[in-house]
Structures are given as structure tokens and as C-alpha cells.
Short mmCIF file of C-alpha atoms in Angstrom, two decimals:
data_model
loop_
_atom_site.label_atom_id
_atom_site.label_comp_id
_atom_site.label_asym_id
_atom_site.label_seq_id
_atom_site.Cartn_x
_atom_site.Cartn_y
_atom_site.Cartn_z
CA MET Q 1 38.76 -34.26 -19.21
CA SER Q 2 38.89 -30.70 -17.83
CA ALA Q 3 38.97 -29.38 -21.38
CA HIS Q 4 35.40 -30.61 -21.92
CA LEU Q 5 33.71 -29.73 -18.64
CA LEU Q 6 31.60 -27.03 -20.26
CA THR Q 7 30.54 -29.39 -23.02
CA ILE Q 8 29.42 -31.84 -20.33
CA LEU Q 9 27.29 -29.10 -18.81
CA LEU Q 10 25.53 -28.52 -22.11
CA VAL Q 11 25.28 -32.08 -23.34
CA SER Q 12 24.04 -33.79 -20.16
CA PRO Q 13 20.58 -32.20 -19.89
CA PHE Q 14 20.16 -32.20 -23.67
CA ALA Q 15 21.07 -35.89 -23.85
CA GLY Q 16 18.64 -36.48 -21.00
CA ALA Q 17 15.89 -34.78 -23.00
CA ALA Q 18 16.74 -36.85 -26.08
CA ALA Q 19 16.71 -40.09 -24.08
CA ILE Q 20 13.38 -39.25 -22.46
CA LEU Q 21 11.92 -38.56 -25.91
CA PHE Q 22 12.42 -42.21 -26.89
CA LEU Q 23 11.06 -43.67 -23.66
CA PRO Q 24 7.44 -44.86 -23.60
CA GLN Q 25 4.99 -42.72 -21.64
CA ALA Q 26 4.23 -45.63 -19.31
CA ALA Q 27 7.88 -46.03 -18.25
CA ARG Q 28 7.45 -43.53 -15.43
CA ARG Q 29 10.30 -44.79 -13.28
CA ALA Q 30 12.74 -44.85 -16.21
CA ILE Q 31 11.73 -41.31 -17.19
CA ARG Q 32 12.37 -40.01 -13.68
CA LEU Q 33 15.68 -41.80 -13.33
CA THR Q 34 16.82 -40.58 -16.76
CA ALA Q 35 16.00 -37.01 -15.77
CA LEU Q 36 17.87 -37.47 -12.50
CA ALA Q 37 20.83 -38.97 -14.34
CA SER Q 38 20.97 -35.92 -16.62
CA ALA Q 39 21.33 -33.66 -13.57
CA LEU Q 40 24.22 -35.47 -11.88
CA PRO Q 41 27.03 -34.84 -14.43
CA PRO Q 42 26.50 -31.03 -14.31
CA VAL Q 43 26.88 -31.13 -10.51
CA ALA Q 44 30.10 -33.12 -10.83
CA ALA Q 45 31.33 -30.85 -13.62
CA THR Q 46 30.58 -27.78 -11.50
CA VAL Q 47 32.64 -29.14 -8.61
CA ALA Q 48 35.50 -29.83 -11.04
CA LEU Q 49 35.19 -26.31 -12.47
CA PHE Q 50 35.42 -24.77 -9.00
CA LEU Q 51 38.43 -26.89 -8.09
CA GLY Q 52 40.14 -26.24 -11.41
CA TYR Q 53 39.43 -22.53 -11.84
CA ASP Q 54 42.63 -20.51 -11.42
CA VAL Q 55 41.57 -17.51 -9.36
CA ALA Q 56 44.99 -15.90 -9.67
CA ALA Q 57 44.87 -16.01 -13.47
CA GLY Q 58 41.21 -14.91 -13.69
CA GLY Q 59 39.43 -14.36 -16.99
CA PHE Q 60 37.51 -16.90 -19.04
CA GLN Q 61 38.86 -20.41 -18.55
CA PHE Q 62 38.05 -23.95 -19.76
CA GLY Q 63 37.71 -22.51 -23.27
CA GLU Q 64 36.33 -24.62 -26.11
CA VAL Q 65 35.56 -23.70 -29.72
CA TRP Q 66 33.27 -25.77 -31.95
CA PRO Q 67 32.86 -24.43 -35.51
CA VAL Q 68 29.24 -23.74 -36.46
CA LEU Q 69 29.15 -21.14 -39.24
CA PRO Q 70 32.67 -19.65 -39.32
CA SER Q 71 32.00 -18.05 -42.71
CA ILE Q 72 29.69 -15.53 -41.01
CA GLY Q 73 31.53 -15.35 -37.71
CA ILE Q 74 29.43 -17.80 -35.65
CA ASP Q 75 31.13 -20.50 -33.56
CA LEU Q 76 30.19 -22.30 -30.39
CA ARG Q 77 32.71 -20.57 -28.12
CA LEU Q 78 32.56 -21.71 -24.53
CA GLY Q 79 34.29 -20.25 -21.50
CA VAL Q 80 33.51 -19.35 -17.93
CA ASP Q 81 34.82 -16.68 -15.57
CA GLY Q 82 34.18 -16.22 -11.86
CA ILE Q 83 30.71 -14.73 -12.40
CA GLY Q 84 29.62 -17.42 -14.82
CA LEU Q 85 31.05 -20.07 -12.50
CA ALA Q 86 28.83 -18.92 -9.63
CA LEU Q 87 25.72 -18.97 -11.81
CA VAL Q 88 26.56 -22.33 -13.36
CA ALA Q 89 26.82 -23.76 -9.84
CA LEU Q 90 23.45 -22.24 -8.93
CA THR Q 91 21.85 -23.75 -12.04
CA ALA Q 92 23.28 -27.21 -11.40
CA ILE Q 93 21.92 -27.24 -7.84
CA ILE Q 94 18.50 -25.88 -8.75
CA TYR Q 95 18.13 -28.35 -11.64
CA LEU Q 96 18.97 -31.31 -9.42
CA THR Q 97 16.59 -30.24 -6.67
CA ALA Q 98 13.86 -29.29 -9.15
CA ILE Q 99 13.87 -32.86 -10.46
CA THR Q 100 13.57 -34.38 -6.99
CA THR Q 101 10.80 -31.89 -6.20
CA SER Q 102 8.99 -33.01 -9.36
CA TRP Q 103 8.70 -36.59 -8.14
CA THR Q 104 5.03 -35.87 -7.35
CA VAL Q 105 4.15 -35.00 -10.98
CA LYS Q 106 1.63 -37.56 -12.20
CA GLU Q 107 0.51 -36.11 -15.53
CA ARG Q 108 2.45 -36.47 -18.80
CA GLU Q 109 5.76 -36.98 -17.00
CA LYS Q 110 7.63 -37.68 -20.21
CA GLU Q 111 6.93 -34.26 -21.69
CA TYR Q 112 7.37 -32.55 -18.32
CA PHE Q 113 10.93 -33.77 -17.70
CA LEU Q 114 11.82 -33.33 -21.37
CA PHE Q 115 10.92 -29.63 -21.37
CA LEU Q 116 12.61 -29.13 -18.00
CA ALA Q 117 15.85 -30.60 -19.39
CA LEU Q 118 15.66 -28.41 -22.51
CA LEU Q 119 15.14 -25.33 -20.35
CA VAL Q 120 18.25 -26.12 -18.33
CA THR Q 121 20.29 -26.75 -21.47
CA GLY Q 122 19.46 -23.21 -22.53
CA VAL Q 123 20.37 -21.77 -19.13
CA PHE Q 124 23.76 -23.48 -19.07
CA GLY Q 125 24.32 -22.31 -22.64
CA VAL Q 126 23.72 -18.68 -21.72
CA PHE Q 127 26.16 -18.78 -18.81
CA VAL Q 128 29.02 -20.40 -20.74
CA SER Q 129 28.55 -19.09 -24.30
CA LEU Q 130 31.03 -16.50 -25.57
CA ASP Q 131 29.40 -16.25 -29.00
CA LEU Q 132 26.53 -13.80 -28.78
CA PHE Q 133 24.48 -15.36 -31.57
CA LEU Q 134 24.44 -18.72 -29.80
CA PHE Q 135 24.04 -16.88 -26.51
CA PHE Q 136 20.76 -15.56 -27.89
CA LEU Q 137 19.66 -18.99 -29.16
CA PHE Q 138 20.36 -20.53 -25.75
CA TYR Q 139 18.49 -17.64 -24.14
CA GLU Q 140 15.39 -18.42 -26.21
CA LEU Q 141 15.77 -22.13 -25.52
CA ALA Q 142 15.73 -21.35 -21.80
CA VAL Q 143 12.67 -19.10 -21.97
CA LEU Q 144 10.25 -20.85 -24.32
CA PRO Q 145 9.82 -24.21 -22.47
CA MET Q 146 8.45 -22.27 -19.52
CA TYR Q 147 5.32 -21.51 -21.59
CA VAL Q 148 4.62 -25.22 -21.93
CA LEU Q 149 5.50 -26.03 -18.31
CA ILE Q 150 3.09 -23.41 -17.00
CA GLY Q 151 0.39 -23.96 -19.60
CA ILE Q 152 0.14 -27.73 -19.01
CA TRP Q 153 1.38 -28.41 -15.49
CA GLY Q 154 0.61 -25.06 -13.87
CA SER Q 155 -2.28 -24.19 -11.57
CA SER Q 156 -5.14 -21.70 -11.75
CA MET Q 157 -6.75 -19.62 -9.05
CA GLU Q 158 -9.85 -17.49 -8.80
CA VAL Q 159 -9.30 -13.74 -9.09
CA PRO Q 160 -12.45 -11.75 -8.20
CA ALA Q 161 -13.51 -9.77 -11.27
CA GLN Q 162 -14.44 -6.37 -9.81
CA GLY Q 163 -14.57 -2.80 -11.05
CA PRO Q 164 -14.66 -1.35 -14.56
CA PHE Q 165 -12.27 -3.98 -15.91
CA SER Q 166 -14.20 -7.00 -14.63
CA LYS Q 167 -15.30 -8.05 -18.12
CA ALA Q 168 -11.75 -7.76 -19.39
CA PHE Q 169 -10.50 -9.83 -16.43
CA ARG Q 170 -12.92 -12.61 -17.25
CA ALA Q 171 -12.26 -12.36 -20.99
CA VAL Q 172 -8.48 -12.84 -20.71
CA GLY Q 173 -8.70 -15.36 -17.86
CA VAL Q 174 -6.70 -13.54 -15.20
CA GLY Q 175 -5.50 -16.01 -12.60
CA THR Q 176 -5.51 -19.04 -14.89
CA LYS Q 177 -2.41 -20.95 -15.89
CA GLU Q 178 -3.10 -20.20 -19.55
CA TYR Q 179 -3.13 -16.48 -18.79
CA GLY Q 180 0.10 -16.70 -16.78
CA ALA Q 181 1.86 -18.70 -19.51
CA MET Q 182 0.75 -16.41 -22.34
CA LYS Q 183 1.57 -13.22 -20.46
CA LEU Q 184 5.05 -14.47 -19.59
CA THR Q 185 5.74 -15.53 -23.16
CA LEU Q 186 4.54 -12.31 -24.76
CA TYR Q 187 6.56 -10.14 -22.39
CA LEU Q 188 9.72 -12.17 -22.81
CA LEU Q 189 9.39 -12.37 -26.60
CA ALA Q 190 9.00 -8.60 -26.72
CA GLY Q 191 12.14 -8.30 -24.62
CA SER Q 192 13.96 -10.68 -26.96
CA ALA Q 193 13.19 -8.37 -29.88
CA PHE Q 194 15.13 -5.56 -28.17
CA ILE Q 195 18.05 -7.91 -27.50
CA LEU Q 196 18.12 -9.14 -31.10
CA VAL Q 197 18.26 -5.61 -32.50
CA GLY Q 198 21.13 -4.78 -30.13
CA LEU Q 199 23.07 -7.88 -31.16
CA PHE Q 200 22.53 -7.14 -34.85
CA LEU Q 201 23.85 -3.59 -34.41
CA LEU Q 202 26.94 -4.93 -32.63
CA TYR Q 203 27.52 -7.49 -35.37
CA VAL Q 204 27.29 -4.91 -38.16
CA GLU Q 205 29.46 -2.42 -36.29
CA SER Q 206 32.17 -5.02 -35.67
CA GLY Q 207 32.62 -5.28 -39.44
CA LYS Q 208 34.07 -1.76 -39.43
CA PHE Q 209 36.93 -2.86 -37.17
CA LEU Q 210 37.54 -6.51 -38.11
CA PRO Q 211 38.11 -8.39 -41.40
CA GLN Q 212 34.60 -9.81 -41.05
CA PRO Q 213 31.69 -9.12 -38.66
CA THR Q 214 31.62 -11.32 -35.59
CA PHE Q 215 29.52 -12.33 -32.58
CA ASP Q 216 32.63 -13.24 -30.57
CA PHE Q 217 32.16 -11.60 -27.15
CA GLN Q 218 35.88 -11.23 -26.46
CA ALA Q 219 36.53 -9.73 -29.90
CA LEU Q 220 33.63 -7.29 -29.46
CA ALA Q 221 34.91 -6.32 -26.01
CA GLY Q 222 38.18 -5.22 -27.60
CA LEU Q 223 36.55 -2.76 -30.03
CA ASP Q 224 36.48 0.98 -29.50
CA LEU Q 225 32.75 1.44 -30.19
CA ASP Q 226 31.22 4.85 -30.72
CA PRO Q 227 29.84 6.17 -27.37
CA ALA Q 228 26.51 7.19 -28.94
CA LEU Q 229 26.07 3.72 -30.44
CA GLN Q 230 27.02 2.15 -27.12
CA SER Q 231 24.39 4.27 -25.39
CA GLY Q 232 21.60 3.13 -27.70
CA ILE Q 233 22.58 -0.54 -27.60
CA PHE Q 234 22.86 -0.44 -23.79
CA LEU Q 235 19.26 0.73 -23.53
CA LEU Q 236 18.14 -2.06 -25.88
CA PHE Q 237 19.91 -4.63 -23.72
CA TYR Q 238 18.70 -3.06 -20.48
CA VAL Q 239 15.05 -3.18 -21.53
CA GLY Q 240 15.35 -6.54 -23.30
CA PHE Q 241 17.10 -8.39 -20.49
CA GLY Q 242 15.46 -6.25 -17.83
CA VAL Q 243 12.05 -7.67 -18.70
CA LEU Q 244 13.27 -11.13 -17.71
CA ALA Q 245 15.02 -9.70 -14.64
CA GLY Q 246 11.66 -8.29 -13.52
CA ILE Q 247 12.55 -4.58 -13.59
CA TRP Q 248 9.74 -2.14 -12.94
CA PRO Q 249 7.40 -1.51 -14.81
CA PHE Q 250 7.98 -4.62 -16.98
CA HIS Q 251 7.75 -6.99 -14.01
CA THR Q 252 4.01 -7.74 -14.16
CA TRP Q 253 4.47 -11.05 -16.00
CA SER Q 254 6.52 -12.33 -13.08
CA PRO Q 255 3.94 -12.64 -10.23
CA ASP Q 256 1.35 -14.24 -12.54
CA GLY Q 257 3.98 -16.58 -13.96
CA HIS Q 258 5.33 -17.54 -10.52
CA ALA Q 259 1.86 -18.18 -9.13
CA ALA Q 260 0.72 -20.29 -12.09
CA ALA Q 261 3.92 -22.33 -12.56
CA PRO Q 262 4.33 -25.87 -11.16
CA ALA Q 263 6.74 -26.26 -8.24
CA ALA Q 264 9.83 -27.03 -10.30
CA GLY Q 265 8.81 -24.35 -12.80
CA SER Q 266 8.68 -21.77 -10.04
CA MET Q 267 12.05 -22.95 -8.75
CA MET Q 268 13.63 -22.61 -12.20
CA HIS Q 269 11.70 -19.46 -12.97
CA ALA Q 270 12.62 -17.42 -9.89
CA GLY Q 271 15.76 -19.32 -9.00
CA VAL Q 272 17.50 -19.23 -12.37
CA LEU Q 273 15.55 -17.66 -15.26
CA MET Q 274 15.30 -14.20 -13.72
CA LYS Q 275 19.07 -14.37 -13.23
CA LEU Q 276 19.50 -14.71 -17.00
CA GLY Q 277 18.07 -11.23 -17.36
CA ALA Q 278 20.34 -9.72 -14.72
CA TYR Q 279 23.32 -11.60 -16.16
CA GLY Q 280 22.56 -10.21 -19.62
CA VAL Q 281 22.49 -6.63 -18.33
CA LEU Q 282 25.76 -7.18 -16.49
CA ARG Q 283 27.65 -9.09 -19.18
CA LEU Q 284 26.38 -7.47 -22.40
CA GLY Q 285 25.46 -4.10 -20.93
CA PHE Q 286 28.02 -3.09 -18.35
CA GLN Q 287 30.97 -5.28 -19.39
CA LEU Q 288 30.68 -5.00 -23.16
CA LEU Q 289 29.56 -1.34 -23.24
CA PRO Q 290 31.39 0.29 -20.32
CA GLU Q 291 30.97 3.92 -21.39
CA ALA Q 292 27.22 3.48 -21.81
CA GLY Q 293 27.11 1.61 -18.52
CA GLN Q 294 28.55 4.62 -16.74
CA GLU Q 295 26.19 6.92 -18.61
CA TRP Q 296 23.03 4.99 -17.71
CA ALA Q 297 23.96 3.75 -14.23
CA TRP Q 298 21.71 6.41 -12.71
CA LEU Q 299 18.69 5.00 -14.58
CA VAL Q 300 19.48 1.42 -13.55
CA GLY Q 301 19.87 2.51 -9.91
CA LEU Q 302 16.70 4.59 -9.93
CA VAL Q 303 14.55 1.78 -11.35
CA ALA Q 304 16.21 -0.71 -8.98
CA SER Q 305 15.24 1.50 -6.03
CA ILE Q 306 11.63 1.48 -7.21
CA ASN Q 307 11.80 -2.30 -7.61
CA ILE Q 308 13.01 -2.77 -4.05
CA VAL Q 309 10.36 -0.66 -2.34
CA TYR Q 310 7.45 -1.44 -4.68
CA GLY Q 311 8.11 -5.18 -4.63
CA ALA Q 312 8.37 -5.26 -0.84
CA ILE Q 313 5.15 -3.28 -0.33
CA ALA Q 314 3.30 -5.42 -2.88
CA ALA Q 315 4.57 -8.60 -1.21
CA GLY Q 316 3.33 -7.41 2.16
CA TRP Q 317 -0.10 -6.83 0.63
CA GLN Q 318 -0.56 -10.42 -0.58
CA THR Q 319 -2.52 -13.21 1.05
CA ASP Q 320 -1.65 -15.87 -1.55
CA ILE Q 321 1.71 -17.24 -0.45
CA LYS Q 322 2.92 -17.76 -4.03
CA TYR Q 323 2.17 -14.16 -4.96
CA LEU Q 324 3.94 -13.03 -1.79
CA ILE Q 325 7.13 -14.84 -2.81
CA ALA Q 326 6.75 -13.63 -6.39
CA TYR Q 327 6.61 -9.96 -5.38
CA SER Q 328 9.46 -10.49 -2.93
CA SER Q 329 11.47 -11.69 -5.93
CA VAL Q 330 10.72 -8.40 -7.70
CA SER Q 331 12.14 -6.60 -4.66
CA HIS Q 332 15.20 -8.84 -4.34
CA MET Q 333 15.98 -8.54 -8.05
CA GLY Q 334 15.98 -4.80 -7.41
CA VAL Q 335 18.86 -5.40 -5.00
CA VAL Q 336 20.68 -7.28 -7.76
CA MET Q 337 20.26 -4.40 -10.21
CA LEU Q 338 21.15 -1.80 -7.58
CA GLY Q 339 24.45 -3.56 -6.92
CA MET Q 340 25.34 -3.29 -10.61
CA ALA Q 341 24.41 0.38 -10.75
CA THR Q 342 26.87 1.28 -8.00
CA LEU Q 343 29.82 0.42 -10.28
CA THR Q 344 31.81 -0.45 -7.16
CA GLU Q 345 33.56 -3.68 -6.25
CA PRO Q 346 31.39 -4.45 -3.20
CA GLY Q 347 28.22 -3.54 -5.09
CA LEU Q 348 28.98 -5.69 -8.13
CA SER Q 349 30.15 -8.62 -5.99
CA GLY Q 350 27.01 -8.28 -3.86
CA SER Q 351 24.89 -8.19 -7.00
CA VAL Q 352 26.24 -11.52 -8.25
CA PHE Q 353 26.17 -13.04 -4.75
CA GLN Q 354 22.54 -11.92 -4.42
CA MET Q 355 21.71 -13.78 -7.66
CA VAL Q 356 22.99 -16.97 -6.04
CA ALA Q 357 21.48 -16.33 -2.60
CA HIS Q 358 18.11 -15.34 -4.02
CA GLY Q 359 18.09 -18.35 -6.33
CA LEU Q 360 18.63 -20.71 -3.40
CA MET Q 361 16.19 -19.08 -0.99
CA THR Q 362 13.44 -18.71 -3.59
CA ALA Q 363 13.82 -22.32 -4.68
CA LEU Q 364 13.53 -23.34 -1.03
CA PHE Q 365 10.45 -21.15 -0.58
CA PHE Q 366 8.67 -22.61 -3.59
CA THR Q 367 9.58 -26.16 -2.61
CA LEU Q 368 8.00 -25.62 0.80
CA VAL Q 369 4.94 -23.85 -0.59
CA ASN Q 370 4.40 -26.76 -2.96
CA LEU Q 371 4.63 -29.23 -0.10
CA VAL Q 372 2.29 -27.19 2.08
CA TYR Q 373 -0.22 -26.99 -0.78
CA HIS Q 374 0.18 -30.69 -1.51
CA LYS Q 375 -0.67 -31.55 2.10
CA ALA Q 376 -3.10 -28.76 3.08
CA HIS Q 377 -4.56 -27.96 -0.38
CA GLU Q 378 -4.36 -24.30 0.52
CA ARG Q 379 -2.32 -21.25 -0.61
CA ASN Q 380 -4.30 -18.53 1.10
CA MET Q 381 -2.50 -17.47 4.28
CA THR Q 382 -5.71 -16.23 5.90
CA LYS Q 383 -6.96 -19.85 5.94
CA MET Q 384 -3.78 -21.20 7.52
CA GLY Q 385 -2.44 -21.19 11.06
CA GLY Q 386 -0.61 -23.28 13.61
CA PHE Q 387 0.95 -25.54 10.97
CA ALA Q 388 4.20 -25.81 12.95
CA ASP Q 389 2.60 -28.35 15.31
CA ALA Q 390 2.11 -30.84 12.48
CA MET Q 391 4.92 -29.58 10.23
CA PRO Q 392 7.93 -28.81 12.45
CA GLY Q 393 10.42 -29.67 9.73
CA MET Q 394 8.78 -27.49 7.12
CA ALA Q 395 8.40 -24.67 9.63
CA ALA Q 396 12.13 -24.79 10.39
CA PHE Q 397 13.12 -24.65 6.72
CA PHE Q 398 10.62 -21.87 6.01
CA VAL Q 399 12.13 -19.83 8.82
CA ILE Q 400 15.65 -20.35 7.41
CA ALA Q 401 14.52 -19.17 3.96
CA GLY Q 402 12.68 -16.23 5.50
CA LEU Q 403 15.61 -15.17 7.66
CA SER Q 404 17.92 -15.31 4.64
CA SER Q 405 15.39 -13.24 2.70
CA LEU Q 406 15.34 -10.51 5.35
CA GLY Q 407 19.15 -10.56 5.62
CA LEU Q 408 19.93 -12.19 8.96
CA PRO Q 409 23.71 -12.56 9.60
CA GLY Q 410 24.96 -16.10 9.14
CA LEU Q 411 22.86 -16.70 6.02
CA ALA Q 412 23.65 -16.03 2.37
CA GLY Q 413 21.15 -13.21 2.01
CA PHE Q 414 22.96 -11.13 4.61
CA VAL Q 415 26.29 -11.32 2.77
CA ALA Q 416 24.69 -10.25 -0.49
CA GLU Q 417 22.70 -7.33 0.92
CA PHE Q 418 25.57 -6.11 3.08
CA LEU Q 419 27.88 -5.92 0.06
CA VAL Q 420 25.27 -4.15 -2.05
CA PHE Q 421 24.54 -1.66 0.73
CA LEU Q 422 28.28 -1.05 1.23
CA GLY Q 423 28.72 -0.50 -2.49
CA THR Q 424 25.74 1.85 -2.57
CA TRP Q 425 27.13 3.94 0.28
CA THR Q 426 30.47 4.36 -1.50
CA SER Q 427 28.93 5.02 -4.93
CA ASP Q 428 28.16 8.34 -6.59
CA HIS Q 429 24.54 7.97 -5.45
CA PRO Q 430 24.57 7.14 -1.72
CA TRP Q 431 20.90 8.22 -1.42
CA TRP Q 432 19.97 4.90 -3.07
CA LEU Q 433 20.70 3.43 0.36
CA LEU Q 434 17.45 4.90 1.72
CA PRO Q 435 15.05 2.86 -0.48
CA ALA Q 436 17.33 -0.16 -0.10
CA LEU Q 437 17.09 0.00 3.70
CA ALA Q 438 13.37 0.71 3.53
CA GLY Q 439 12.93 -2.39 1.38
CA ALA Q 440 14.92 -4.49 3.87
CA PHE Q 441 12.74 -3.22 6.73
CA ILE Q 442 9.47 -3.97 4.90
CA THR Q 443 10.82 -7.39 3.92
CA ALA Q 444 11.41 -8.22 7.57
CA LEU Q 445 7.80 -7.25 8.35
CA TYR Q 446 6.10 -9.39 5.72
CA VAL Q 447 8.41 -12.37 6.16
CA LEU Q 448 7.87 -12.48 9.92
CA ARG Q 449 4.13 -11.98 9.38
CA ALA Q 450 4.02 -14.92 6.95
CA VAL Q 451 5.92 -17.17 9.39
CA ARG Q 452 3.63 -16.18 12.25
CA VAL Q 453 0.38 -16.55 10.30
CA ILE Q 454 1.17 -19.84 8.56
CA PHE Q 455 3.05 -21.76 11.22
CA TYR Q 456 2.41 -20.13 14.58
CA GLY Q 457 -0.89 -18.24 14.26
CA PRO Q 458 -4.31 -19.40 15.44
CA LYS Q 459 -5.45 -22.61 13.81
CA PRO Q 460 -8.26 -22.28 11.24
CA ALA Q 461 -11.78 -23.19 12.30
CA HIS Q 462 -12.11 -25.78 9.54
CA GLU Q 463 -10.15 -28.99 9.84
CA ILE Q 464 -7.02 -29.44 7.70
CA HIS Q 465 -5.17 -32.75 7.61
CA LEU Q 466 -1.44 -32.04 7.68
CA GLY Q 467 1.79 -33.95 7.77
CA ASP Q 468 5.47 -33.10 7.94
CA LEU Q 469 8.18 -33.94 5.43
CA GLU Q 470 8.43 -37.62 4.63
CA GLY Q 471 11.15 -39.70 2.99
CA SER Q 472 12.59 -38.06 -0.15
CA GLU Q 473 10.73 -34.82 0.61
CA TRP Q 474 13.55 -33.94 3.03
CA TRP Q 475 16.19 -33.97 0.29
CA THR Q 476 15.51 -30.64 -1.46
CA PRO Q 477 14.96 -28.49 1.67
CA VAL Q 478 18.04 -29.96 3.35
CA VAL Q 479 20.29 -29.26 0.35
CA LEU Q 480 19.05 -25.71 -0.24
CA ALA Q 481 18.98 -24.70 3.43
CA THR Q 482 22.47 -26.13 3.97
CA LEU Q 483 23.84 -24.09 1.08
CA LEU Q 484 22.22 -20.92 2.44
CA VAL Q 485 23.98 -21.52 5.76
CA VAL Q 486 27.32 -22.54 4.21
CA LEU Q 487 27.45 -19.44 1.99
CA GLY Q 488 26.40 -17.34 4.97
CA VAL Q 489 29.23 -18.47 7.22
CA TRP Q 490 31.83 -19.13 4.49
CA PRO Q 491 31.06 -16.62 1.71
CA ARG Q 492 34.62 -16.76 0.35
CA LEU Q 493 33.73 -20.10 -1.19
CA MET Q 494 31.69 -18.19 -3.76
CA LEU Q 495 33.08 -14.68 -3.40
CA ASP Q 496 36.67 -15.45 -4.43
CA PRO Q 497 35.82 -16.32 -8.06
CA ILE Q 498 33.11 -13.63 -8.17
CA HIS Q 499 35.67 -11.10 -6.97
CA VAL Q 500 37.94 -11.93 -9.91
CA GLY Q 501 35.15 -11.64 -12.48
CA VAL Q 502 33.96 -8.35 -11.03
CA GLY Q 503 37.50 -6.97 -11.08
CA GLU Q 504 37.66 -7.46 -14.82
CA ILE Q 505 34.42 -5.53 -15.31
CA LEU Q 506 35.66 -2.71 -13.10
CA ALA Q 507 38.86 -2.59 -15.13
CA ARG Q 508 36.68 -1.69 -18.12
CA PHE Q 509 35.57 1.39 -16.19
CA GLY Q 510 39.14 2.38 -15.47
CA GLY Q 511 38.98 0.97 -11.93
CA GLY Q 512 39.91 -2.50 -10.78
CA LEU Q 513 40.81 -4.30 -7.60
#
């Protein structure tokens, strides 16, 4: 059974999508239950993976190989190390909670849950695939359904068309769900082009060392690639994956996409999809091309510093709560990238831990924002106030997510940021700590402001009918908030396997644990 845990991860959501395809549109309950059923085996498989992963042995475990096109060096090679294990666990949790959050979807549920399941199939595939050709196919499968999810089930908002570009604003539909979906797709497709060129160069180059060219990650990692070639391919991967990770200045698709996406779309988008980009930079950039990683670490750290400060300032400037969380994600993803750039054990471990912590806290944020909007029909913070009286449960969960976001001890966000800051201080560029600390300070300001304005500020003059969490609405916030606390007080649960995976990357740089 353990030999097929990774196959279960891939097959469950895909089988769920296939089953939903054959259900009639009117069978709403069956569609929802089928989607829920597709999310349960990955959770069980993830628990089994954690229990079965041999931390002492390390490396990629639970390996499986399914021939696809062996004549040209393409096979479905599956395996997971400590880093992939952490991100698989994150995906399984976010998928399950995204489905329960989507219980309120009333329009075209069949297509909605089908595309959500396909998206998750792609995400799992990226995290467990050791064949880079299929890695890329899974990457595209994860990205493209988001266009449909935003374009059909997203939401639009009015953006005042002012200044010399007002006509252009109106012409392209800034603020609409169609604009958000198209912008996201164009950016990510452009990024994919960079990735594809990098993979093709690796494939061709491998033919000079092996009997036939290959996309096998482990075989490619064993090649002594030319440093100049490594340097060029690293930049292709950094830009290509960095677009999805929201690196400055290619981040602008992210706030519009976050704001326009439906609740589950935002959860998957910020909670998991942006992690695909960071994972690609780490796995294909730093691990596969170590010499280039050392060469370009200064660039990754510099851009990450800009991300942290710029994202935090932009978040503090927002009045739309969805845009606030979206820009905070830009800042927090800067912390992820900064951890990588330190090339230290604490920094890299903090980077991966931040992917998990940010995924959980952002999913919790978007769940709560969706519930607030569902009950108050409002996203503008200036029209909110005093909601805690009628929403004590939601206020409590929002505070937990906010405190994790600003790095309060005892919550997952603190562990991640502390490790990244420690790694930054001991790196070759300790000055990066200044923008990192500035970003943390600004984050505390805008998070506390949002909590005060929405839940404890003066009540708006106009009447708003509110209500707290009811019935199944408690499920998602309870699960996500509990995990933020558990990982905050018992980080070893996640850090032990991450530590092993990071050690193997550091060994590529001549370091190690």
C-alpha cells in the first residue's frame, strides 16, 4: 500500500473530476459529496507519508516509475523528500477546506468542483514529480483552471477610472473578474515560456553526458553542467517560476487575481499556487543548478527585499480587504524568497516553513473574508466597524490569522520568520535583515489596523445585518487556525522532514547539516 501513496495523491482528485463529469448538473448534493470524497484519500495518504517517511535516510522516498515515453526519456517518476512532503500536506489540507468553503457555490457547481479537482491534481503532480517534462505538464494543469474559476465564479468591483489612463482602464475592464482572469493567465503563460526554454536546454545538454537525453531530475542533478549554461538556465527558471511566486515587478497579476477569485480560488491561489513558483525556484533553480544559485543569490535576495517592503506598504494602503491580503501575500512571498537567497540552513528551512505557514494563514484569511462578505455584502473596510459584537467567532479567527501574519510567538508565522531572519543574519548579506524587519513592522501596523477597523472600530452609520459562524462554517476556520497553533508550538512536526530536504540542497553547495 505504501508503495502507491503518491499515486493515490494524483489519482484521487483526478478520479473525482472524472466522476463529477458524468454526474447530472441537477445532482448538486452528489457533486459536492463526490468532490469531498476526492479530498479525503489525499489527507489519509499524507498522514501515511509523514508516518512512513524515514527522516534518518532522507532523500526522495516512496518512489514509483510509470513508463510514458521511455524512448525519448519521459517517464512518470514519482518521489517525495522532506520539502515536497511539507507542501503535499499543505495542499491536502487546503484542498479539503476549499471544498467545504465552496458549499455556498450555487452556480454551475458541476464545472466548479471539476476544475477545482483538476487544479489540485496538477499541484500534487508538481510536488511529487521527478520527471521534469511531466513536472511542467502538471504545472500547466495547476495554473490553467484558475482562469476558468476566476472568469466564471469570480467577482468584480468598481475601480474609479481617473487620470490620463482612465480610458484605458475602462477599455480593459480593470477591476472585473474577466480582467483579473485574463491578466493572471497571460502573466503565467509568459512565465511558462521561460520555464519551457530552460527545460529544453537541460534536456538537450543531458544528451552530451548520457546515452540519451532525459528529463529525469535525479539524473540531471548528477551532471556536471557548464557554469555559464547553469547561469542562463537559472535566470530562465527564476523569472518563469518567479512570476507565479509573485516576485517584484512581475507580481501585478496577483492582487487582481486574488481580489477577483472566488473564495476557494483565493485559498488555492494564495495558499498553494504561489508556492508552486517558489518551489520551482528552489527545486529546479537552487537544487539542480547549485553554482548558478550561488552566483545569483544576491539578485534573489535583493528582489525579495523589495517584495517584503513594497508588499507591506501597498497592503497598508488598501481599503478593500481582499486587496490588503493580496498585497500582504506579495510581502510574505518575499520572505520565502529571502530565505532561499541566504543559502543557510535556517534560512532555507524558514523559507519552506513560511510556504506552509503562509498557505494556512492566507487560506484562513480568505475564508473569513468570504464569510464576512457573504453576511455583510461588503469588502470595503471604511464601511465596516464593530463586527466583533455580532461575529465573535470570526473576529477570534481573524485575530489568530493576523497574529500569525505579523509573527507572534506561538503561531506558525513566527517560526518561519524567525528562521529566515536568523538565516539572513548569518548569510553573506546580513543587511537584508533591515528590509525584512521593516516589512515585519509595517505588517504589524496594517494587520492591527484591519482588526481594529473591521471588528472593533466604530459601527457604520448604515445598518448591516450580521451573523456569526453557523454549522459547517466553523469547520474550515477551526482546522486552519488549529494547524497554525500546532505548528507554532510544535514546529518539529514539520521542521524535521524539511530539515532533511534542506540539508541535501546545502550539500550541493558544499555545505550540509
